[in-house]
Amino acid sequence: MSIVFGTDFSERAMTAAKAAAALARRSGEVLHLVHVTEYGSAGRTTSADEALRRDALARLEEQAAALRTEDTRVELHLLEGSPDEVLVEHAAVVHASLIVVSHHGQRAPRWRIGNVAERVVQSARCPVLVVRSAGPLEAWVRGERSLRLLLGLDFSSPSEAAVAWVRKLRTLGNCEVVAAHHYWGADAHVRYGVPLSPESEVTPEVEEALRRDLTARLGDMPGTGAVWVHLDIGLGRPSDALVALARKEEADLIVVGTHQRTGASKWWYGSVSQRIVHESPVSVLCVPASMASALTIPEVRRVLAPTDLSEVGVSAIRHAYSIVPAGGTVYLLHVLEPLDGTPPLYAQYLGPQGAPAHTPEQERLAEQLRGLIPPEAAARGISTRVEVVHGRKVSEAINQAAERHGCDIICLATHGRSGLSKALVGSVAQEVLQNSSRPVLLMRPT
């Protein structure tokens, strides 16, 4: 593996190159120093291009010599083409683990590497570090100080990739991590199926669930340095909130994941990472979603087992208990029709109604659910919780319950409908599968 640094020989680039060399030295990787020229313009002669090439090569060798140490191996490359495209292609050729570029500010000419940075972030297959201030990174690598990281954290795959890179940075040196999550209160209540409160934008129950789930996404952080979750509620853009928090927390580096959206999707959803690169007062590390690891083995501790109490619906419950280890929990769920008088457009903000059971019907159904608990569950150390709720849509209530209880997997039976019967009746299992952010185990009737 290696680190690629793109230089245009400017003062900012020379400063950022020292940070790139320090990172290469600390991680034991080769530093590839790359300068990209754009030859062949109208009116230029071959001799003039050759003279420019010799000058660029001399400057590249001078910079490489300044960066080489006994512990830092530097290879130089003088390449030709569009700077952003060439840097990304060369990084792929040398199997780079990181591309480092300097930021020259918002008013730099289009050909300068500072504006190239945004285009590299958009297309690179590895993380891109855009350096604004090299001093904190160099001092951290030398072990002279802790690095203060601001991590943009949500429930997306790019965020998962960013978390993985924060873990890697903590193996290189002491890092304090502020994991910031920007959200809208109403959306969070819908996610967990918890009714809105007239007194506050977010209820303590939802805030606790968010903190629990975000902390779980961080996992066990290696290395030293404090790690905490910061919840930021509001309607503004996440990029603006992160940039403002970076200033407030005096962060040295913002770490964010990127979807690398292009075309219509970029126009519609926007690019949080690009806005942060453009506006951030500190260095930014952008990690593409493709860097998220799919090789870790997840632990199943909580399983949601929804049932309609039919013979088929009950059949999946025993399988739910079979995948839970000792100390785990199975949540048995039954969903009723919404209570009368609830406006359909407002119902999504009310959440499931009636948990724990209050009405005689709910008490009767809850007792029926308890009767489905396998006798050996307690002997295996598996606990059970039952819940009967009203929901405007069964599949939505199931997914909300999975989020609310932090379940690792949803285990439910499918009636196996197809063709006309599926079109007329619908498939709760299919809707759960399509909309759930959690793994779903479907059991076909036997």
Short mmCIF file of C-alpha atoms in Angstrom, two decimals:
data_model
loop_
_atom_site.label_atom_id
_atom_site.label_comp_id
_atom_site.label_asym_id
_atom_site.label_seq_id
_atom_site.Cartn_x
_atom_site.Cartn_y
_atom_site.Cartn_z
CA MET A 1 0.00 0.00 0.00
CA SER A 2 1.06 3.61 -0.47
CA ILE A 3 0.08 7.28 -0.16
CA VAL A 4 -0.25 9.53 -3.21
CA PHE A 5 0.35 13.27 -2.86
CA GLY A 6 -0.46 15.68 -5.69
CA THR A 7 1.74 18.77 -5.79
CA ASP A 8 1.74 21.95 -7.89
CA PHE A 9 4.88 23.31 -6.10
CA SER A 10 2.90 26.12 -4.43
CA GLU A 11 3.70 27.14 -0.88
CA ARG A 12 0.52 25.45 0.41
CA ALA A 13 1.37 22.26 -1.45
CA MET A 14 4.90 22.21 -0.04
CA THR A 15 3.48 22.53 3.48
CA ALA A 16 0.85 19.83 2.93
CA ALA A 17 3.52 17.53 1.48
CA LYS A 18 5.23 17.45 4.89
CA ALA A 19 2.00 16.16 6.45
CA ALA A 20 1.69 13.51 3.73
CA ALA A 21 5.30 12.42 4.31
CA ALA A 22 4.72 12.26 8.07
CA LEU A 23 1.66 10.04 7.57
CA ALA A 24 3.59 7.78 5.19
CA ARG A 25 6.41 7.48 7.69
CA ARG A 26 4.06 6.70 10.61
CA SER A 27 2.06 4.09 8.66
CA GLY A 28 5.16 2.57 6.99
CA GLU A 29 3.92 3.28 3.47
CA VAL A 30 5.64 4.65 0.37
CA LEU A 31 4.89 8.27 -0.52
CA HIS A 32 4.25 8.81 -4.24
CA LEU A 33 4.93 12.45 -5.07
CA VAL A 34 2.99 13.33 -8.22
CA HIS A 35 3.03 16.44 -10.40
CA VAL A 36 0.63 16.58 -13.33
CA THR A 37 1.32 18.77 -16.36
CA GLU A 38 -1.07 19.72 -19.16
CA TYR A 39 0.97 19.88 -22.38
CA GLY A 40 -0.12 20.31 -25.96
CA SER A 41 -1.85 23.72 -25.73
CA ALA A 42 -2.24 25.75 -28.93
CA GLY A 43 0.80 27.86 -29.83
CA ARG A 44 3.18 25.71 -27.75
CA THR A 45 6.24 24.06 -29.34
CA THR A 46 7.80 20.71 -28.59
CA SER A 47 11.01 22.39 -27.38
CA ALA A 48 9.04 24.64 -25.02
CA ASP A 49 7.18 21.64 -23.61
CA GLU A 50 10.46 19.81 -23.09
CA ALA A 51 11.92 22.79 -21.24
CA LEU A 52 8.87 22.97 -19.00
CA ARG A 53 9.13 19.25 -18.39
CA ARG A 54 12.79 19.48 -17.35
CA ASP A 55 11.98 22.36 -14.99
CA ALA A 56 9.06 20.47 -13.44
CA LEU A 57 11.17 17.34 -12.99
CA ALA A 58 13.93 19.33 -11.29
CA ARG A 59 11.45 20.91 -8.89
CA LEU A 60 9.85 17.52 -8.24
CA GLU A 61 13.24 15.99 -7.41
CA GLU A 62 14.04 18.92 -5.12
CA GLN A 63 10.76 18.48 -3.22
CA ALA A 64 11.24 14.70 -3.00
CA ALA A 65 14.75 15.18 -1.58
CA ALA A 66 13.37 17.52 1.07
CA LEU A 67 10.80 14.93 2.14
CA ARG A 68 13.01 11.83 2.16
CA THR A 69 14.35 10.63 5.49
CA GLU A 70 15.80 7.38 6.73
CA ASP A 71 12.25 6.21 7.51
CA THR A 72 10.42 7.86 4.58
CA ARG A 73 10.60 6.41 1.10
CA VAL A 74 9.54 8.84 -1.63
CA GLU A 75 8.95 8.01 -5.29
CA LEU A 76 8.38 10.84 -7.77
CA HIS A 77 6.16 10.83 -10.84
CA LEU A 78 5.85 13.47 -13.56
CA LEU A 79 2.63 12.72 -15.41
CA GLU A 80 0.52 14.39 -18.05
CA GLY A 81 -3.21 14.97 -18.36
CA SER A 82 -6.11 16.35 -16.34
CA PRO A 83 -4.82 16.62 -12.73
CA ASP A 84 -7.85 15.13 -10.96
CA GLU A 85 -8.18 12.21 -13.41
CA VAL A 86 -4.45 11.44 -13.39
CA LEU A 87 -4.22 11.47 -9.59
CA VAL A 88 -7.16 9.08 -9.24
CA GLU A 89 -5.80 6.75 -11.96
CA HIS A 90 -2.29 6.73 -10.49
CA ALA A 91 -3.65 6.00 -7.02
CA ALA A 92 -5.40 2.94 -8.44
CA VAL A 93 -2.20 1.78 -10.22
CA VAL A 94 -0.07 1.91 -7.05
CA HIS A 95 -2.90 0.56 -4.85
CA ALA A 96 -2.90 3.70 -2.73
CA SER A 97 -4.60 3.64 0.66
CA LEU A 98 -4.87 7.44 0.66
CA ILE A 99 -4.67 10.44 -1.66
CA VAL A 100 -3.47 13.71 -0.11
CA VAL A 101 -4.01 17.11 -1.73
CA SER A 102 -3.75 20.67 -0.45
CA HIS A 103 -6.60 23.17 -0.46
CA HIS A 104 -5.88 26.54 -2.06
CA GLY A 105 -9.09 28.27 -1.11
CA GLN A 106 -12.33 28.96 -2.91
CA ARG A 107 -10.97 31.57 -5.34
CA ALA A 108 -8.11 29.55 -6.79
CA PRO A 109 -7.91 29.18 -10.59
CA ARG A 110 -9.70 26.09 -11.90
CA TRP A 111 -6.48 24.29 -12.80
CA ARG A 112 -5.01 24.64 -9.32
CA ILE A 113 -4.94 21.53 -7.15
CA GLY A 114 -7.12 23.24 -4.51
CA ASN A 115 -10.14 23.07 -6.81
CA VAL A 116 -8.98 19.75 -8.18
CA ALA A 117 -9.43 18.46 -4.62
CA GLU A 118 -13.21 18.49 -4.91
CA ARG A 119 -13.09 16.55 -8.17
CA VAL A 120 -10.65 14.01 -6.73
CA VAL A 121 -13.00 13.48 -3.76
CA GLN A 122 -15.82 12.90 -6.23
CA SER A 123 -14.12 10.07 -8.14
CA ALA A 124 -11.33 8.52 -6.02
CA ARG A 125 -11.65 4.87 -5.06
CA CYS A 126 -9.71 5.43 -1.84
CA PRO A 127 -10.01 8.07 0.93
CA VAL A 128 -8.87 11.62 0.13
CA LEU A 129 -7.26 13.93 2.69
CA VAL A 130 -7.66 17.61 1.80
CA VAL A 131 -5.10 19.52 3.88
CA ARG A 132 -5.79 23.08 5.00
CA SER A 133 -3.50 23.14 8.01
CA ALA A 134 -0.63 20.67 8.11
CA GLY A 135 0.74 21.67 11.53
CA PRO A 136 -1.67 19.66 13.72
CA LEU A 137 -1.20 16.52 11.59
CA GLU A 138 2.61 16.74 11.73
CA ALA A 139 2.64 17.37 15.48
CA TRP A 140 0.26 14.42 16.01
CA VAL A 141 2.43 12.07 13.94
CA ARG A 142 5.45 13.12 15.98
CA GLY A 143 3.54 12.24 19.15
CA GLU A 144 3.60 15.82 20.42
CA ARG A 145 -0.18 16.21 20.76
CA SER A 146 -3.54 14.50 20.39
CA LEU A 147 -5.50 14.85 17.14
CA ARG A 148 -9.02 16.20 17.60
CA LEU A 149 -11.35 14.51 15.10
CA LEU A 150 -14.89 15.53 14.19
CA LEU A 151 -16.64 12.50 12.67
CA GLY A 152 -19.84 12.92 10.67
CA LEU A 153 -21.93 9.98 11.89
CA ASP A 154 -25.23 8.64 10.55
CA PHE A 155 -26.71 5.31 9.48
CA SER A 156 -25.34 5.21 5.92
CA SER A 157 -22.62 3.01 4.39
CA PRO A 158 -20.32 6.03 3.77
CA SER A 159 -20.52 6.80 7.48
CA GLU A 160 -19.56 3.20 8.25
CA ALA A 161 -16.51 3.63 6.00
CA ALA A 162 -15.59 6.86 7.80
CA VAL A 163 -15.82 5.11 11.18
CA ALA A 164 -13.43 2.41 9.93
CA TRP A 165 -10.89 5.09 9.01
CA VAL A 166 -11.20 6.77 12.40
CA ARG A 167 -10.32 3.42 13.94
CA LYS A 168 -7.27 3.23 11.68
CA LEU A 169 -6.14 6.74 12.67
CA ARG A 170 -6.45 5.83 16.37
CA THR A 171 -4.01 2.96 15.84
CA LEU A 172 -1.45 5.51 14.59
CA GLY A 173 -1.71 7.93 17.52
CA ASN A 174 -3.85 9.45 20.26
CA CYS A 175 -7.15 10.79 18.85
CA GLU A 176 -10.08 12.49 20.56
CA VAL A 177 -13.26 11.79 18.60
CA VAL A 178 -16.45 13.86 18.53
CA ALA A 179 -18.99 11.78 16.59
CA ALA A 180 -21.63 14.29 15.45
CA HIS A 181 -25.10 13.37 14.20
CA HIS A 182 -27.33 16.08 12.70
CA TYR A 183 -31.03 15.19 12.51
CA TRP A 184 -34.60 16.44 12.34
CA GLY A 185 -36.67 15.58 15.41
CA ALA A 186 -39.82 14.55 13.52
CA ASP A 187 -37.83 12.14 11.32
CA ALA A 188 -36.22 10.56 14.38
CA HIS A 189 -39.64 10.02 15.97
CA VAL A 190 -40.92 8.34 12.80
CA ARG A 191 -37.79 6.15 12.69
CA TYR A 192 -38.43 4.76 16.16
CA GLY A 193 -42.21 4.93 16.07
CA VAL A 194 -42.38 7.17 19.14
CA PRO A 195 -45.11 9.85 19.42
CA LEU A 196 -44.07 13.48 19.09
CA SER A 197 -44.06 15.59 22.23
CA PRO A 198 -45.72 19.04 22.34
CA GLU A 199 -43.12 20.15 24.88
CA SER A 200 -39.90 19.50 22.95
CA GLU A 201 -38.52 18.75 19.49
CA VAL A 202 -37.31 15.33 20.60
CA THR A 203 -38.37 13.09 23.46
CA PRO A 204 -35.80 11.60 25.88
CA GLU A 205 -36.74 8.13 24.61
CA VAL A 206 -35.82 9.00 21.02
CA GLU A 207 -32.65 10.79 22.05
CA GLU A 208 -31.60 7.77 24.10
CA ALA A 209 -32.34 5.41 21.20
CA LEU A 210 -30.32 7.57 18.78
CA ARG A 211 -27.37 7.72 21.15
CA ARG A 212 -27.55 3.95 21.70
CA ASP A 213 -27.60 3.13 17.98
CA LEU A 214 -24.91 5.65 17.03
CA THR A 215 -22.65 4.43 19.84
CA ALA A 216 -23.16 0.89 18.55
CA ARG A 217 -22.07 2.01 15.07
CA LEU A 218 -18.83 3.36 16.54
CA GLY A 219 -18.11 -0.03 18.10
CA ASP A 220 -15.00 -0.65 20.15
CA MET A 221 -12.50 2.07 19.30
CA PRO A 222 -8.82 1.05 19.46
CA GLY A 223 -6.09 3.33 20.79
CA THR A 224 -6.36 6.13 23.31
CA GLY A 225 -8.36 9.34 23.54
CA ALA A 226 -11.93 10.19 24.51
CA VAL A 227 -14.84 9.28 22.21
CA TRP A 228 -18.32 10.73 22.56
CA VAL A 229 -21.51 11.19 20.53
CA HIS A 230 -22.83 14.70 19.90
CA LEU A 231 -26.50 14.98 18.86
CA ASP A 232 -27.34 18.13 16.89
CA ILE A 233 -31.05 18.66 16.23
CA GLY A 234 -32.15 21.16 13.59
CA LEU A 235 -33.49 21.73 10.08
CA GLY A 236 -30.31 23.11 8.51
CA ARG A 237 -27.89 21.35 6.18
CA PRO A 238 -25.68 18.70 7.81
CA SER A 239 -22.61 20.24 6.14
CA ASP A 240 -23.28 23.63 7.73
CA ALA A 241 -23.80 22.02 11.14
CA LEU A 242 -20.53 20.06 10.89
CA VAL A 243 -18.50 23.08 9.79
CA ALA A 244 -19.95 25.19 12.64
CA LEU A 245 -19.23 22.41 15.15
CA ALA A 246 -15.66 22.06 13.84
CA ARG A 247 -15.09 25.72 14.71
CA LYS A 248 -16.77 25.40 18.12
CA GLU A 249 -14.88 22.23 19.10
CA GLU A 250 -11.59 23.49 17.59
CA ALA A 251 -11.28 20.29 15.57
CA ASP A 252 -8.07 19.49 13.66
CA LEU A 253 -9.72 17.21 11.12
CA ILE A 254 -13.25 16.49 9.87
CA VAL A 255 -13.84 12.88 8.78
CA VAL A 256 -16.88 12.21 6.58
CA GLY A 257 -18.08 9.48 4.28
CA THR A 258 -19.14 10.25 0.73
CA HIS A 259 -21.70 8.70 -1.63
CA GLN A 260 -19.77 10.22 -4.58
CA ARG A 261 -23.07 11.10 -6.22
CA THR A 262 -23.09 12.34 -9.78
CA GLY A 263 -25.64 13.69 -12.26
CA ALA A 264 -29.27 13.94 -11.19
CA SER A 265 -28.77 12.28 -7.80
CA LYS A 266 -26.09 14.82 -6.88
CA TRP A 267 -28.38 17.68 -7.96
CA TRP A 268 -31.31 16.26 -5.98
CA TYR A 269 -29.57 15.13 -2.79
CA GLY A 270 -26.54 17.41 -2.85
CA SER A 271 -23.07 16.46 -1.69
CA VAL A 272 -22.36 16.92 2.01
CA SER A 273 -18.69 16.00 1.59
CA GLN A 274 -18.09 18.51 -1.23
CA ARG A 275 -19.71 21.33 0.73
CA ILE A 276 -17.54 20.50 3.73
CA VAL A 277 -14.36 20.40 1.60
CA HIS A 278 -15.34 23.78 0.15
CA GLU A 279 -16.26 25.49 3.43
CA SER A 280 -14.33 23.76 6.20
CA PRO A 281 -11.81 25.82 8.19
CA VAL A 282 -9.76 22.66 8.90
CA SER A 283 -8.47 19.65 6.99
CA VAL A 284 -11.04 17.14 5.74
CA LEU A 285 -10.78 13.38 5.20
CA CYS A 286 -13.41 12.06 2.76
CA VAL A 287 -13.97 8.30 2.72
CA PRO A 288 -15.96 6.69 -0.15
CA ALA A 289 -18.73 4.23 0.67
CA SER A 290 -16.82 1.47 -1.15
CA MET A 291 -14.31 1.44 1.73
CA ALA A 292 -16.93 0.12 4.19
CA SER A 293 -15.91 -3.32 5.38
CA ALA A 294 -18.32 -6.17 4.69
CA LEU A 295 -16.07 -8.81 6.29
CA THR A 296 -16.85 -8.33 9.97
CA ILE A 297 -19.08 -10.94 11.61
CA PRO A 298 -22.10 -9.27 13.25
CA GLU A 299 -23.29 -10.37 16.68
CA VAL A 300 -26.97 -11.21 17.08
CA ARG A 301 -28.24 -10.29 20.55
CA ARG A 302 -31.74 -8.95 19.90
CA VAL A 303 -34.24 -10.47 17.48
CA LEU A 304 -37.65 -9.08 16.59
CA ALA A 305 -40.24 -11.77 15.84
CA PRO A 306 -43.44 -10.18 14.49
CA THR A 307 -46.48 -12.43 14.17
CA ASP A 308 -50.07 -12.10 13.03
CA LEU A 309 -50.86 -15.06 15.34
CA SER A 310 -51.88 -17.25 12.40
CA GLU A 311 -50.45 -20.74 12.08
CA VAL A 312 -47.97 -19.52 9.46
CA GLY A 313 -47.16 -16.33 11.40
CA VAL A 314 -46.33 -18.30 14.54
CA SER A 315 -44.03 -20.73 12.70
CA ALA A 316 -41.09 -18.28 12.57
CA ILE A 317 -40.97 -17.71 16.33
CA ARG A 318 -39.04 -20.88 17.14
CA HIS A 319 -36.43 -19.94 14.56
CA ALA A 320 -36.06 -16.51 16.18
CA TYR A 321 -35.08 -18.21 19.45
CA SER A 322 -32.70 -20.54 17.64
CA ILE A 323 -30.38 -17.70 16.54
CA VAL A 324 -30.19 -15.86 19.88
CA PRO A 325 -27.33 -16.77 22.23
CA ALA A 326 -27.54 -16.93 26.01
CA GLY A 327 -28.16 -13.47 27.41
CA GLY A 328 -30.01 -12.37 24.27
CA THR A 329 -33.59 -11.17 23.89
CA VAL A 330 -36.46 -12.03 21.57
CA TYR A 331 -39.13 -9.35 21.06
CA LEU A 332 -42.53 -10.82 20.16
CA LEU A 333 -44.66 -8.24 18.33
CA HIS A 334 -48.25 -8.09 17.15
CA VAL A 335 -49.63 -5.09 15.25
CA LEU A 336 -53.29 -3.98 15.41
CA GLU A 337 -55.19 -1.57 13.19
CA PRO A 338 -54.84 2.16 14.12
CA LEU A 339 -57.12 3.52 16.83
CA ASP A 340 -60.24 5.23 15.48
CA GLY A 341 -60.09 8.96 14.82
CA THR A 342 -56.42 9.22 13.90
CA PRO A 343 -55.84 11.41 10.80
CA PRO A 344 -53.85 9.28 8.30
CA LEU A 345 -51.39 12.07 7.42
CA TYR A 346 -50.66 12.71 11.10
CA ALA A 347 -50.55 9.08 12.15
CA GLN A 348 -46.89 8.60 11.15
CA TYR A 349 -45.84 11.13 13.79
CA LEU A 350 -47.87 9.46 16.55
CA GLY A 351 -45.97 6.19 16.47
CA PRO A 352 -47.28 2.85 17.71
CA GLN A 353 -50.07 3.40 20.19
CA GLY A 354 -50.39 1.45 23.35
CA ALA A 355 -47.15 -0.17 24.46
CA PRO A 356 -47.21 -1.64 27.01
CA ALA A 357 -50.72 -3.04 26.63
CA HIS A 358 -53.55 -0.98 28.09
CA THR A 359 -56.81 -2.14 26.55
CA PRO A 360 -58.36 -5.53 27.40
CA GLU A 361 -57.78 -6.63 23.80
CA GLN A 362 -54.11 -5.78 23.99
CA GLU A 363 -53.80 -7.58 27.33
CA ARG A 364 -55.46 -10.67 25.84
CA LEU A 365 -53.16 -10.63 22.80
CA ALA A 366 -50.09 -10.01 24.93
CA GLU A 367 -50.99 -13.07 27.01
CA GLN A 368 -51.39 -15.04 23.80
CA LEU A 369 -47.89 -13.96 22.73
CA ARG A 370 -46.47 -15.10 26.08
CA GLY A 371 -48.01 -18.51 25.43
CA LEU A 372 -45.80 -18.80 22.30
CA ILE A 373 -42.52 -18.60 24.25
CA PRO A 374 -40.70 -21.96 23.92
CA PRO A 375 -40.35 -23.65 27.34
CA GLU A 376 -36.58 -24.08 26.96
CA ALA A 377 -35.96 -20.35 26.27
CA ALA A 378 -35.44 -19.51 29.95
CA ALA A 379 -33.16 -22.51 30.44
CA ARG A 380 -31.01 -21.24 27.57
CA GLY A 381 -30.76 -17.81 29.20
CA ILE A 382 -32.93 -16.12 26.54
CA SER A 383 -35.29 -13.41 27.77
CA THR A 384 -38.54 -12.40 26.05
CA ARG A 385 -40.43 -9.13 25.74
CA VAL A 386 -43.91 -8.91 24.26
CA GLU A 387 -45.49 -5.87 22.65
CA VAL A 388 -48.91 -5.24 21.11
CA VAL A 389 -49.19 -1.95 19.25
CA HIS A 390 -51.56 -0.09 16.96
CA GLY A 391 -50.00 0.91 13.64
CA ARG A 392 -51.27 2.61 10.51
CA LYS A 393 -49.32 0.07 8.45
CA VAL A 394 -48.11 -3.31 9.68
CA SER A 395 -44.75 -3.32 7.86
CA GLU A 396 -43.98 0.22 9.06
CA ALA A 397 -44.79 -0.69 12.68
CA ILE A 398 -42.51 -3.73 12.43
CA ASN A 399 -39.57 -1.70 11.14
CA GLN A 400 -40.16 1.00 13.76
CA ALA A 401 -40.16 -1.62 16.52
CA ALA A 402 -36.86 -3.04 15.22
CA GLU A 403 -35.32 0.45 15.38
CA ARG A 404 -36.87 1.27 18.75
CA HIS A 405 -35.52 -1.86 20.44
CA GLY A 406 -32.19 -1.85 18.59
CA CYS A 407 -32.79 -5.32 17.15
CA ASP A 408 -30.00 -6.98 15.20
CA ILE A 409 -32.34 -8.92 12.92
CA ILE A 410 -36.04 -9.30 12.09
CA CYS A 411 -37.32 -12.86 11.84
CA LEU A 412 -40.79 -13.31 10.36
CA ALA A 413 -42.81 -15.78 8.37
CA THR A 414 -44.04 -15.15 4.85
CA HIS A 415 -47.33 -16.55 3.64
CA GLY A 416 -45.71 -17.17 0.25
CA ARG A 417 -48.34 -15.33 -1.75
CA SER A 418 -47.72 -14.76 -5.42
CA GLY A 419 -49.51 -13.57 -8.54
CA LEU A 420 -53.03 -12.15 -8.13
CA SER A 421 -53.34 -12.96 -4.42
CA LYS A 422 -50.16 -10.98 -3.71
CA ALA A 423 -51.42 -8.04 -5.80
CA LEU A 424 -54.78 -8.01 -3.98
CA VAL A 425 -53.61 -8.70 -0.43
CA GLY A 426 -50.05 -7.43 -0.54
CA SER A 427 -47.04 -8.86 1.26
CA VAL A 428 -46.04 -7.52 4.66
CA ALA A 429 -42.82 -9.53 4.49
CA GLN A 430 -41.85 -7.96 1.18
CA GLU A 431 -42.55 -4.43 2.46
CA VAL A 432 -40.49 -5.08 5.59
CA LEU A 433 -37.66 -6.41 3.44
CA GLN A 434 -37.75 -3.40 1.11
CA ASN A 435 -37.84 -0.71 3.80
CA SER A 436 -35.91 -2.16 6.74
CA SER A 437 -32.42 -0.90 7.55
CA ARG A 438 -31.84 -4.13 9.49
CA PRO A 439 -31.26 -7.69 8.21
CA VAL A 440 -34.47 -9.67 7.65
CA LEU A 441 -34.77 -13.45 7.94
CA LEU A 442 -37.84 -14.74 6.07
CA MET A 443 -39.24 -18.16 6.92
CA ARG A 444 -41.40 -19.83 4.30
CA PRO A 445 -44.35 -21.98 5.48
CA THR A 446 -43.55 -25.69 5.74
#
